[in-house]
Amino acid sequence: MRSDVVKKGVTRTAHRTLFHAMGYSDEDLQKPLIGVVNAFNEIIPGHIHLREIAQAVKLGIAAAGGTPVEFPAIGICDGIAMGHDGMKYPLASRELICDSIEAMANAHAFDGLVMIPNCDKIVPGMLMAAGRVNIPTVVVSGGPMLAGRYQGRDVSVSTMFEAAGKVESGQLSREEMATMEHCACPGCGSCAGLFTANTMNCLTEVLGMGLPGNGTIPAAYTGARRILAKKAGATVMELVKKQIRPRDIMTMQAFENAIAVDMAIGGSTNTVLHLPAIAHEAGLELPLAKFDEISRKAAYICKLSPGGTYHMQDLNEAGGINAVMQELTKTGLIHTDALTVTGTVAERIKGASIQRPEVIHTVENAYMHKGGIAILTGNLAPHGSVIKESAVEPELLTYEGTAKCYNSEEEAIKAIMGGEIKEGHVVVIRYEGPKGGPGMREMLNPTAVITGMGLKVALLTDGRFSGASRGACVGHISPEAMEGGPIALIEDGDKILVDVPNRKLELEVSDEELARRKANWQQPEPKVKTGYLSRYARLVTSANTGAVLQ
């Protein structure tokens, strides 16, 4: 066993006495040591209940003959960090999560790991660590939040972000907003729509690193979640016995499966950051071109909030991710021989079927015969950009407008709320990329306010969007402004074309004029000059590479 290095032999008597100090018996030390990475905290609704999940995992490990050893991981709530300087930290925290798990797993020579995340950066951070450390690992999340109810309809956190714009435009009173505020998030779990956390928890299943139901069984279904957690604990012991490691599971076939499902369910654009980063840690390269290649062949068959009205509990009732994958086998995009923590994909999805056809459509009756996410390129995004096509109104899929440029999210919000933005404008928010932000802040506040106010405009940024964003929002524009990318050269009044059907993002300015502007451009001073974010900005790569650290 890998852990023998810390517990066997005469020279390890000091090590063993430290274990005994914590209550580990000689019998415990004869068994595989399984690290239980628990991201519990009291600041994220998706994590507030993870102690119970961890306890169930540990019972599963112990019952299957292992010794569970719990240790923590940090986590940031994107919703609470949204719209202020705190949003510089969530993406950067992904690397801290990965690094800290590597340090703990290798320093203590664990034989296997069970990882318990639930929200936006914690899930990919843990999956990155799994690929890097490469010891037998199972990931089990805390599950999605149930949708709230207000006046007979489902509401969620995205409803509340959009409420600010509705109050500003007079569509909603402050009193109504206050009442909704207490209804939208009824309890623990990752926010109820197909936002980043739930997308990544679903794709954990598809990558083969989680058990069926990992992404869809609601957190409020405590019995089902505890059973899943116990199974995860037992499953890691099987993986240790067979020495099946994350890199055996997270192959290129697995990532292609994940992209196909991502496209089918209209997942968060943040997956285009996270999947390449996870692949990188697994020793693979996952270029943006792969996303576009699969998107063109995919079928968009599941329309969940924010692009639709259904939520995660509906997807769970409809058959979950297994039903989606089974339906997608018709497209030829699913590698059924890919390995999972419980056998092959074929074995896993055998017998799966659509239980609610209004939630999961058939391929023949797809909303679109292409994926929910599109990769746009052009002279404004030579290295690519990302848009959630499934959440764009049809009339905005091809949009030409005049630029209104802002060098921070705060400037843009002030302009939107101040009535500066009119239909026909293209809102450009720059210097918010991985280096420029730093930390590539999510732009849910401006997108939600624009949506709430009913404005029909496009928004472009070298930052990124929340999984709850909807509308003609193009993010991840690469190269970013801080690197002198074309987005830094846009001037107010320039014409910009967003052409989603033809995958184009064009600044309608001559090459000669752009060259003149580039010659006159000067890189601004960094926004943050000390601490972790300063180090992060110096090391982070472009969004099109997954914003991994050099």
Coordinates of C-alpha atoms in Angstrom, one line a residue:
M1 CA 0.0 0.0 0.0
R2 CA 1.1 3.6 -0.7
S3 CA 0.5 4.5 2.9
D4 CA 3.0 1.9 4.1
V5 CA 5.7 4.6 3.8
V6 CA 4.1 6.4 6.8
K7 CA 3.1 3.4 9.0
K8 CA 5.3 0.3 8.5
G9 CA 8.7 -0.6 9.8
V10 CA 11.0 0.2 12.7
T11 CA 11.8 3.7 11.4
R12 CA 8.1 4.6 11.4
T13 CA 7.5 4.1 15.1
A14 CA 7.3 7.8 15.6
H15 CA 4.8 8.1 12.8
R16 CA 2.6 5.4 14.3
T17 CA 2.7 7.0 17.8
L18 CA 1.3 10.2 16.2
F19 CA -1.5 8.2 14.7
H20 CA -2.2 6.6 18.1
A21 CA -2.4 10.0 19.6
M22 CA -5.4 10.7 17.4
G23 CA -7.1 7.4 18.3
Y24 CA -6.0 5.2 15.3
S25 CA -5.5 1.6 16.4
D26 CA -3.0 -0.9 15.2
E27 CA -5.9 -2.5 13.3
D28 CA -6.7 0.8 11.6
L29 CA -3.2 1.2 10.4
Q30 CA -3.3 -2.2 8.8
K31 CA -6.0 -0.9 6.4
P32 CA -5.7 1.4 3.4
L33 CA -5.7 5.1 4.5
I34 CA -8.4 7.0 2.6
G35 CA -8.3 10.8 2.6
V36 CA -11.8 12.3 2.8
V37 CA -11.5 15.9 1.4
N38 CA -14.4 17.8 2.9
A39 CA -15.2 21.3 1.7
F40 CA -17.7 22.0 4.5
N41 CA -18.0 25.6 5.5
E42 CA -20.6 28.0 6.8
I43 CA -20.5 30.6 4.0
I44 CA -21.7 28.5 1.0
P45 CA -25.3 27.1 0.9
G46 CA -24.0 24.2 -1.1
H47 CA -21.5 23.3 1.6
I48 CA -23.4 24.0 4.8
H49 CA -24.5 20.3 5.1
L50 CA -21.3 18.6 3.9
R51 CA -20.5 17.3 7.4
E52 CA -23.4 14.8 7.1
I53 CA -22.1 13.8 3.6
A54 CA -18.6 13.3 4.9
Q55 CA -19.9 11.1 7.8
A56 CA -21.7 8.9 5.4
V57 CA -18.6 8.6 3.2
K58 CA -16.5 7.6 6.2
L59 CA -19.1 4.9 7.1
G60 CA -18.9 3.6 3.6
I61 CA -15.1 3.5 3.7
A62 CA -15.0 1.8 7.1
A63 CA -17.6 -0.8 6.2
A64 CA -15.6 -1.7 3.1
G65 CA -12.3 -2.2 5.0
G66 CA -10.6 1.2 4.9
T67 CA -9.6 3.8 7.4
P68 CA -11.1 7.2 6.6
V69 CA -9.1 10.3 7.4
E70 CA -10.9 13.6 7.0
F71 CA -9.2 16.9 6.0
P72 CA -10.7 20.2 4.8
A73 CA -10.7 22.2 1.6
I74 CA -11.5 25.9 1.2
G75 CA -14.4 27.2 -0.8
I76 CA -15.8 30.6 -1.9
C77 CA -19.5 31.3 -2.6
D78 CA -19.6 32.9 -6.0
G79 CA -23.0 34.4 -5.3
I80 CA -21.8 36.2 -2.2
A81 CA -18.5 37.2 -3.9
M82 CA -20.4 38.6 -6.9
G83 CA -20.3 42.2 -8.0
H84 CA -17.4 43.5 -5.9
D85 CA -13.7 42.9 -5.5
G86 CA -14.4 39.5 -3.8
M87 CA -15.1 38.1 -7.3
K88 CA -11.4 38.3 -8.1
Y89 CA -10.8 35.3 -5.9
P90 CA -13.1 32.4 -6.8
L91 CA -11.3 31.3 -10.0
A92 CA -8.0 31.9 -8.4
S93 CA -9.1 29.7 -5.5
R94 CA -9.5 26.8 -7.8
E95 CA -5.7 26.5 -8.0
L96 CA -5.4 26.8 -4.2
I97 CA -7.9 23.9 -3.8
C98 CA -5.9 21.8 -6.2
D99 CA -2.5 22.6 -4.7
S100 CA -3.6 22.1 -1.1
I101 CA -5.1 18.6 -1.9
E102 CA -1.9 17.7 -3.7
A103 CA 0.1 18.7 -0.6
M104 CA -2.1 16.8 1.8
A105 CA -2.4 13.6 -0.3
N106 CA 1.3 13.3 -1.0
A107 CA 2.6 14.5 2.4
H108 CA 0.5 11.8 4.1
A109 CA 0.8 9.1 1.4
F110 CA -3.0 8.3 1.3
D111 CA -3.9 5.2 -0.6
G112 CA -7.1 6.8 -2.1
L113 CA -9.3 9.8 -1.8
V114 CA -13.0 10.6 -1.6
M115 CA -13.6 14.3 -2.5
I116 CA -16.7 16.2 -1.3
P117 CA -17.2 19.4 -3.2
N118 CA -20.4 21.1 -4.3
C119 CA -20.0 24.5 -5.8
D120 CA -18.4 26.5 -8.7
K121 CA -14.7 26.3 -8.3
I122 CA -14.5 23.6 -5.7
V123 CA -15.7 20.9 -8.1
P124 CA -13.1 21.6 -10.8
G125 CA -10.4 22.3 -8.2
M126 CA -10.9 18.8 -6.7
L127 CA -11.1 17.1 -10.2
M128 CA -7.8 18.9 -11.1
A129 CA -6.2 17.5 -8.0
A130 CA -7.5 14.0 -8.8
G131 CA -5.8 14.2 -12.1
R132 CA -2.6 15.6 -10.7
V133 CA -2.2 13.3 -7.7
N134 CA -3.5 10.3 -9.6
I135 CA -4.4 7.9 -6.8
P136 CA -7.8 6.0 -6.7
T137 CA -10.5 8.7 -6.2
V138 CA -14.2 9.1 -6.1
V139 CA -16.0 12.5 -6.1
V140 CA -19.4 12.8 -4.4
S141 CA -21.1 16.2 -4.2
G142 CA -23.6 17.6 -1.8
G143 CA -26.3 17.9 -4.4
P144 CA -28.4 20.7 -5.9
M145 CA -30.7 23.1 -4.0
L146 CA -34.4 22.7 -4.7
A147 CA -36.0 25.6 -6.6
G148 CA -37.9 28.1 -4.4
R149 CA -41.5 28.9 -5.0
Y150 CA -43.1 32.4 -5.4
Q151 CA -46.7 32.9 -6.4
G152 CA -47.0 29.5 -7.9
R153 CA -43.8 29.5 -9.9
D154 CA -40.3 28.3 -9.5
V155 CA -37.6 30.9 -8.6
S156 CA -33.9 30.7 -7.8
V157 CA -30.9 32.8 -7.1
S158 CA -30.8 34.0 -10.7
T159 CA -34.3 35.4 -10.3
M160 CA -33.0 37.6 -7.5
F161 CA -30.0 38.8 -9.5
E162 CA -32.4 39.9 -12.3
A163 CA -34.8 41.4 -9.7
A164 CA -32.4 44.4 -9.3
G165 CA -32.9 45.3 -13.0
K166 CA -36.7 44.8 -12.7
V167 CA -36.9 47.2 -9.7
E168 CA -34.8 49.7 -11.6
S169 CA -37.1 49.6 -14.7
G170 CA -40.3 49.7 -12.5
Q171 CA -41.4 46.1 -13.3
L172 CA -41.1 45.0 -9.7
S173 CA -41.6 46.8 -6.4
R174 CA -39.1 46.7 -3.6
E175 CA -41.7 45.1 -1.4
E176 CA -42.2 42.2 -3.9
M177 CA -38.4 41.9 -4.2
A178 CA -38.1 41.6 -0.4
T179 CA -40.7 38.8 -0.3
M180 CA -39.1 36.9 -3.2
E181 CA -35.7 37.2 -1.4
H182 CA -37.0 34.9 1.3
C183 CA -38.4 32.3 -1.1
A184 CA -35.7 32.0 -3.8
C185 CA -33.2 29.8 -2.0
P186 CA -35.2 27.4 0.3
G187 CA -32.4 25.4 1.8
C188 CA -29.0 23.8 1.4
G189 CA -27.5 22.7 -2.0
S190 CA -25.8 24.2 -5.0
C191 CA -28.0 26.9 -6.6
A192 CA -31.0 25.2 -8.3
G193 CA -30.5 25.9 -12.0
L194 CA -28.0 24.5 -14.4
F195 CA -25.4 27.0 -13.3
T196 CA -21.7 26.3 -13.0
A197 CA -21.8 24.1 -9.9
N198 CA -24.6 21.8 -11.1
T199 CA -23.1 21.6 -14.6
M200 CA -19.8 20.5 -13.1
N201 CA -21.4 18.1 -10.7
C202 CA -23.3 16.5 -13.7
L203 CA -20.1 16.4 -15.8
T204 CA -18.3 14.7 -12.9
E205 CA -20.7 11.8 -13.6
V206 CA -19.9 11.9 -17.3
L207 CA -16.2 12.0 -16.8
G208 CA -16.6 8.8 -14.8
M209 CA -15.4 10.3 -11.5
G210 CA -18.7 10.3 -9.7
L211 CA -21.6 7.9 -9.2
P212 CA -25.0 8.2 -11.1
G213 CA -27.1 10.9 -9.4
N214 CA -24.1 12.9 -8.2
G215 CA -25.2 15.9 -10.2
T216 CA -29.0 15.7 -9.9
I217 CA -30.2 14.1 -6.6
P218 CA -31.3 17.2 -4.6
A219 CA -29.5 18.0 -1.4
A220 CA -32.8 18.1 0.4
Y221 CA -33.3 14.4 -0.3
T222 CA -31.0 13.6 2.6
G223 CA -31.6 9.8 2.6
A224 CA -30.7 9.5 -1.1
R225 CA -27.6 11.7 -0.7
R226 CA -26.3 9.8 2.3
I227 CA -26.8 6.5 0.5
L228 CA -24.9 7.9 -2.5
A229 CA -22.1 9.1 -0.1
K230 CA -21.8 5.6 1.5
K231 CA -21.6 4.0 -1.9
A232 CA -18.8 6.5 -2.8
G233 CA -16.9 5.3 0.3
A234 CA -17.3 1.7 -0.7
T235 CA -16.5 2.4 -4.3
V236 CA -13.1 4.0 -3.6
M237 CA -12.1 0.8 -1.7
E238 CA -12.8 -1.2 -4.9
L239 CA -10.7 1.2 -6.9
V240 CA -7.8 0.9 -4.4
K241 CA -8.0 -2.9 -4.6
K242 CA -7.9 -2.8 -8.4
Q243 CA -5.6 0.2 -8.6
I244 CA -7.8 2.1 -11.0
R245 CA -6.7 5.7 -11.0
P246 CA -8.2 9.0 -12.3
R247 CA -6.0 9.1 -15.4
D248 CA -7.3 5.6 -16.3
I249 CA -10.8 7.2 -16.2
M250 CA -10.3 10.8 -17.3
T251 CA -9.2 9.9 -20.8
M252 CA -9.8 11.9 -24.0
Q253 CA -12.9 9.8 -24.6
A254 CA -14.2 10.8 -21.2
F255 CA -13.7 14.5 -21.9
E256 CA -15.4 14.1 -25.3
N257 CA -18.3 12.5 -23.5
A258 CA -18.4 15.4 -21.0
I259 CA -18.4 18.0 -23.8
A260 CA -21.2 16.2 -25.6
V261 CA -23.4 16.1 -22.5
D262 CA -22.5 19.7 -21.7
M263 CA -23.7 20.7 -25.1
A264 CA -26.8 18.6 -24.8
I265 CA -27.9 20.2 -21.5
G266 CA -26.8 23.7 -22.2
G267 CA -24.3 23.9 -19.4
S268 CA -22.5 26.9 -18.0
T269 CA -19.9 28.6 -20.2
N270 CA -17.4 28.1 -17.3
T271 CA -17.1 24.5 -18.3
V272 CA -15.0 25.8 -21.2
L273 CA -12.5 27.0 -18.6
H274 CA -12.7 24.1 -16.2
L275 CA -12.6 21.0 -18.5
P276 CA -9.4 22.1 -20.2
A277 CA -7.8 22.8 -16.8
I278 CA -8.9 19.3 -15.5
A279 CA -7.6 17.7 -18.7
H280 CA -4.3 19.6 -18.3
E281 CA -3.8 18.0 -14.9
A282 CA -4.6 14.6 -16.3
G283 CA -1.9 15.1 -18.9
L284 CA -4.1 15.9 -21.8
E285 CA -4.7 19.0 -24.1
L286 CA -8.3 20.0 -24.7
P287 CA -8.4 22.9 -27.1
L288 CA -11.4 25.2 -27.7
A289 CA -11.6 23.7 -31.2
K290 CA -12.7 20.4 -29.7
F291 CA -15.7 22.1 -28.0
D292 CA -16.8 23.6 -31.3
E293 CA -16.2 20.4 -33.2
I294 CA -18.5 18.5 -30.8
S295 CA -21.0 21.3 -30.6
R296 CA -21.6 21.2 -34.3
K297 CA -22.5 17.5 -34.1
A298 CA -24.4 17.6 -30.8
A299 CA -28.1 17.9 -29.9
Y300 CA -29.5 20.4 -27.4
I301 CA -32.1 18.2 -25.6
C302 CA -32.5 19.6 -22.1
K303 CA -33.5 23.2 -21.5
L304 CA -33.0 24.1 -17.8
S305 CA -32.9 27.4 -15.9
P306 CA -31.5 30.0 -16.8
G307 CA -32.2 29.1 -20.4
G308 CA -35.5 27.5 -19.5
T309 CA -38.0 27.0 -16.7
Y310 CA -37.0 23.5 -15.4
H311 CA -34.6 23.0 -12.5
M312 CA -32.3 20.3 -11.3
Q313 CA -35.0 18.3 -9.5
D314 CA -36.8 18.1 -12.8
L315 CA -33.8 16.6 -14.5
N316 CA -33.4 14.2 -11.7
E317 CA -37.0 13.0 -12.0
A318 CA -36.6 12.8 -15.8
G319 CA -33.9 10.1 -15.5
G320 CA -30.9 12.2 -14.7
I321 CA -27.6 12.3 -16.6
N322 CA -27.8 8.5 -17.4
A323 CA -30.9 9.2 -19.4
V324 CA -29.3 12.1 -21.2
M325 CA -26.2 9.9 -22.1
Q326 CA -28.4 7.0 -23.2
E327 CA -30.3 9.4 -25.6
L328 CA -27.1 10.9 -26.9
T329 CA -25.8 7.4 -28.0
K330 CA -28.1 8.0 -31.0
T331 CA -25.7 10.8 -32.1
G332 CA -22.6 8.6 -32.0
L333 CA -20.9 11.2 -29.7
I334 CA -20.9 9.0 -26.5
H335 CA -17.9 6.6 -26.1
T336 CA -19.8 3.8 -24.3
D337 CA -16.6 1.9 -23.6
A338 CA -15.1 4.7 -21.5
L339 CA -14.3 3.7 -18.0
T340 CA -16.0 5.1 -14.9
V341 CA -15.5 4.4 -11.1
T342 CA -18.2 1.7 -11.5
G343 CA -17.4 0.0 -14.8
T344 CA -18.0 1.2 -18.3
V345 CA -20.4 3.9 -19.5
A346 CA -22.3 1.1 -21.4
E347 CA -22.8 -0.8 -18.1
R348 CA -23.8 2.4 -16.3
I349 CA -26.5 3.6 -18.7
K350 CA -27.9 0.2 -19.6
G351 CA -31.7 0.4 -18.9
A352 CA -31.7 4.2 -18.5
S353 CA -34.6 6.0 -20.2
I354 CA -36.3 9.3 -20.3
Q355 CA -39.0 9.5 -17.6
R356 CA -40.3 13.1 -18.3
P357 CA -40.1 13.8 -22.1
E358 CA -41.0 17.5 -21.5
V359 CA -37.7 17.8 -19.6
I360 CA -35.4 15.7 -21.6
H361 CA -36.3 15.7 -25.3
T362 CA -35.4 13.0 -27.7
V363 CA -32.6 13.7 -30.2
E364 CA -35.2 13.7 -33.0
N365 CA -37.1 16.4 -31.1
A366 CA -34.1 18.4 -30.0
Y367 CA -34.4 22.2 -29.2
M368 CA -31.4 22.6 -31.6
H369 CA -29.5 20.1 -33.6
K370 CA -26.2 21.5 -32.3
G371 CA -24.8 22.2 -28.8
G372 CA -25.8 24.8 -26.3
I373 CA -22.4 26.5 -26.2
A374 CA -20.7 28.1 -29.2
I375 CA -17.0 29.1 -29.7
L376 CA -16.7 32.4 -31.6
T377 CA -13.5 33.6 -33.3
G378 CA -12.6 36.5 -35.5
N379 CA -10.4 39.6 -35.4
L380 CA -11.8 40.5 -32.0
A381 CA -11.1 37.1 -30.5
P382 CA -8.2 35.5 -32.5
H383 CA -7.8 32.8 -29.8
G384 CA -11.5 32.3 -29.2
S385 CA -14.5 33.4 -27.1
V386 CA -17.5 31.6 -25.6
I387 CA -21.2 32.2 -25.7
K388 CA -24.1 30.1 -24.2
E389 CA -26.1 30.0 -27.4
S390 CA -29.0 28.1 -25.7
A391 CA -29.6 31.1 -23.4
V392 CA -29.7 33.7 -26.2
E393 CA -32.9 35.1 -27.6
P394 CA -33.3 34.2 -31.3
E395 CA -33.3 37.8 -32.5
L396 CA -29.9 38.4 -30.8
L397 CA -28.1 35.5 -32.3
T398 CA -26.9 37.8 -35.1
Y399 CA -26.4 41.3 -33.7
E400 CA -24.5 44.3 -34.9
G401 CA -24.1 47.4 -32.7
T402 CA -21.9 50.2 -31.6
A403 CA -19.4 49.8 -28.8
K404 CA -19.6 51.3 -25.4
C405 CA -16.4 50.5 -23.6
Y406 CA -15.7 50.2 -19.9
N407 CA -12.5 49.2 -18.2
S408 CA -14.1 47.5 -15.2
E409 CA -17.3 45.8 -14.2
E410 CA -18.0 48.7 -11.8
E411 CA -17.9 51.3 -14.6
A412 CA -20.3 49.2 -16.7
I413 CA -22.8 48.7 -13.9
K414 CA -22.8 52.4 -13.2
A415 CA -23.4 53.1 -16.8
I416 CA -26.2 50.5 -17.1
M417 CA -28.0 51.7 -14.0
G418 CA -27.5 55.3 -15.1
G419 CA -29.3 54.8 -18.4
E420 CA -26.3 55.1 -20.7
I421 CA -26.9 51.8 -22.4
K422 CA -29.5 51.8 -25.2
E423 CA -30.6 49.2 -27.7
G424 CA -28.2 49.1 -30.5
H425 CA -25.2 49.2 -28.2
V426 CA -22.5 46.5 -27.5
V427 CA -21.3 46.8 -23.9
V428 CA -17.6 46.0 -23.7
I429 CA -16.2 45.2 -20.3
R430 CA -12.4 44.7 -20.5
Y431 CA -9.3 44.3 -18.2
E432 CA -11.3 41.7 -16.3
G433 CA -9.5 38.6 -17.7
P434 CA -7.4 36.2 -15.8
K435 CA -4.4 38.6 -15.6
G436 CA -6.3 41.9 -15.9
G437 CA -9.0 41.3 -13.3
P438 CA -7.1 39.6 -11.9
G439 CA -9.1 36.5 -11.5
M440 CA -11.5 36.8 -14.4
R441 CA -14.6 38.0 -12.5
E442 CA -18.0 36.7 -13.4
M443 CA -20.3 39.2 -14.9
L444 CA -23.7 38.1 -13.5
N445 CA -24.5 41.6 -12.1
P446 CA -24.4 43.4 -15.4
T447 CA -26.0 40.6 -17.4
A448 CA -28.8 40.2 -14.9
V449 CA -29.5 43.9 -14.7
I450 CA -29.6 44.2 -18.5
T451 CA -32.0 41.2 -18.6
G452 CA -34.1 42.6 -15.8
M453 CA -34.3 45.9 -17.5
G454 CA -35.4 44.3 -20.8
L455 CA -32.5 45.8 -22.8
K456 CA -31.8 44.1 -26.1
V457 CA -28.0 44.5 -26.3
A458 CA -24.9 42.4 -26.5
L459 CA -22.2 42.3 -23.8
L460 CA -18.6 41.3 -24.5
T461 CA -15.9 40.7 -22.0
D462 CA -12.5 39.2 -21.4
G463 CA -13.9 38.1 -18.1
R464 CA -16.5 35.4 -17.7
F465 CA -20.1 34.9 -17.0
S466 CA -22.0 33.1 -14.2
G467 CA -23.8 29.9 -15.1
A468 CA -26.9 31.9 -14.3
S469 CA -26.2 34.5 -17.0
R470 CA -28.4 34.6 -20.1
G471 CA -28.6 36.8 -23.2
A472 CA -26.2 37.8 -25.9
C473 CA -23.2 37.6 -23.6
V474 CA -19.8 36.7 -25.1
G475 CA -17.0 36.0 -22.6
H476 CA -13.5 34.5 -22.3
I477 CA -12.3 36.8 -25.2
S478 CA -8.7 35.8 -25.9
P479 CA -6.2 37.3 -25.9
E480 CA -7.4 39.5 -23.0
A481 CA -7.0 43.2 -22.8
M482 CA -4.1 43.1 -20.3
E483 CA -2.1 41.2 -22.9
G484 CA -2.9 43.8 -25.5
G485 CA -5.6 41.7 -27.2
P486 CA -7.9 43.4 -29.8
I487 CA -10.5 43.9 -27.0
A488 CA -8.1 46.5 -25.6
L489 CA -8.2 48.4 -28.9
I490 CA -11.9 49.0 -29.2
E491 CA -13.1 52.6 -29.1
D492 CA -16.6 53.9 -28.3
G493 CA -18.7 54.0 -31.5
D494 CA -16.8 51.2 -33.3
K495 CA -19.1 48.7 -35.0
I496 CA -19.1 45.1 -33.7
L497 CA -20.7 42.1 -35.2
V498 CA -21.7 39.1 -33.1
D499 CA -22.7 36.3 -35.5
V500 CA -23.4 33.1 -33.5
P501 CA -24.7 31.0 -36.4
N502 CA -21.4 31.6 -38.3
R503 CA -19.3 31.5 -35.1
K504 CA -17.9 35.0 -35.8
L505 CA -16.9 37.9 -33.5
E506 CA -15.7 40.8 -35.6
L507 CA -14.6 44.4 -34.9
E508 CA -15.4 46.3 -38.0
V509 CA -12.2 48.3 -38.1
S510 CA -9.5 48.0 -40.7
D511 CA -6.3 46.1 -40.0
E512 CA -4.3 49.3 -40.6
E513 CA -6.3 51.2 -38.0
L514 CA -6.0 48.3 -35.5
A515 CA -2.2 48.2 -36.1
R516 CA -2.1 52.0 -35.4
R517 CA -4.0 51.6 -32.2
K518 CA -1.9 48.6 -31.1
A519 CA 1.3 50.7 -31.6
N520 CA -0.1 53.4 -29.3
W521 CA -1.5 51.0 -26.6
Q522 CA 0.2 50.9 -23.2
Q523 CA -0.3 48.1 -20.7
P524 CA -2.0 49.7 -17.6
E525 CA -0.7 49.2 -14.1
P526 CA -1.8 46.0 -12.4
K527 CA -5.0 46.4 -10.3
V528 CA -3.5 44.3 -7.5
K529 CA 0.2 44.5 -6.6
T530 CA 0.5 42.5 -3.4
G531 CA -0.6 39.1 -2.0
Y532 CA -1.9 36.0 -3.7
L533 CA -3.7 37.7 -6.5
S534 CA -0.6 39.5 -7.6
R535 CA 1.3 36.2 -7.8
Y536 CA -1.7 34.6 -9.5
A537 CA -1.8 37.4 -12.2
R538 CA 1.9 36.8 -13.0
L539 CA 1.5 33.1 -13.4
V540 CA -2.0 32.6 -15.0
T541 CA -2.4 31.8 -18.6
S542 CA -5.1 32.8 -21.0
A543 CA -8.8 31.8 -20.8
N544 CA -8.5 29.7 -24.0
T545 CA -6.0 27.4 -22.2
G546 CA -8.3 27.0 -19.1
A547 CA -6.6 29.8 -17.2
V548 CA -4.2 27.3 -15.6
L549 CA -1.0 28.5 -13.9
Q550 CA 2.4 28.3 -15.7

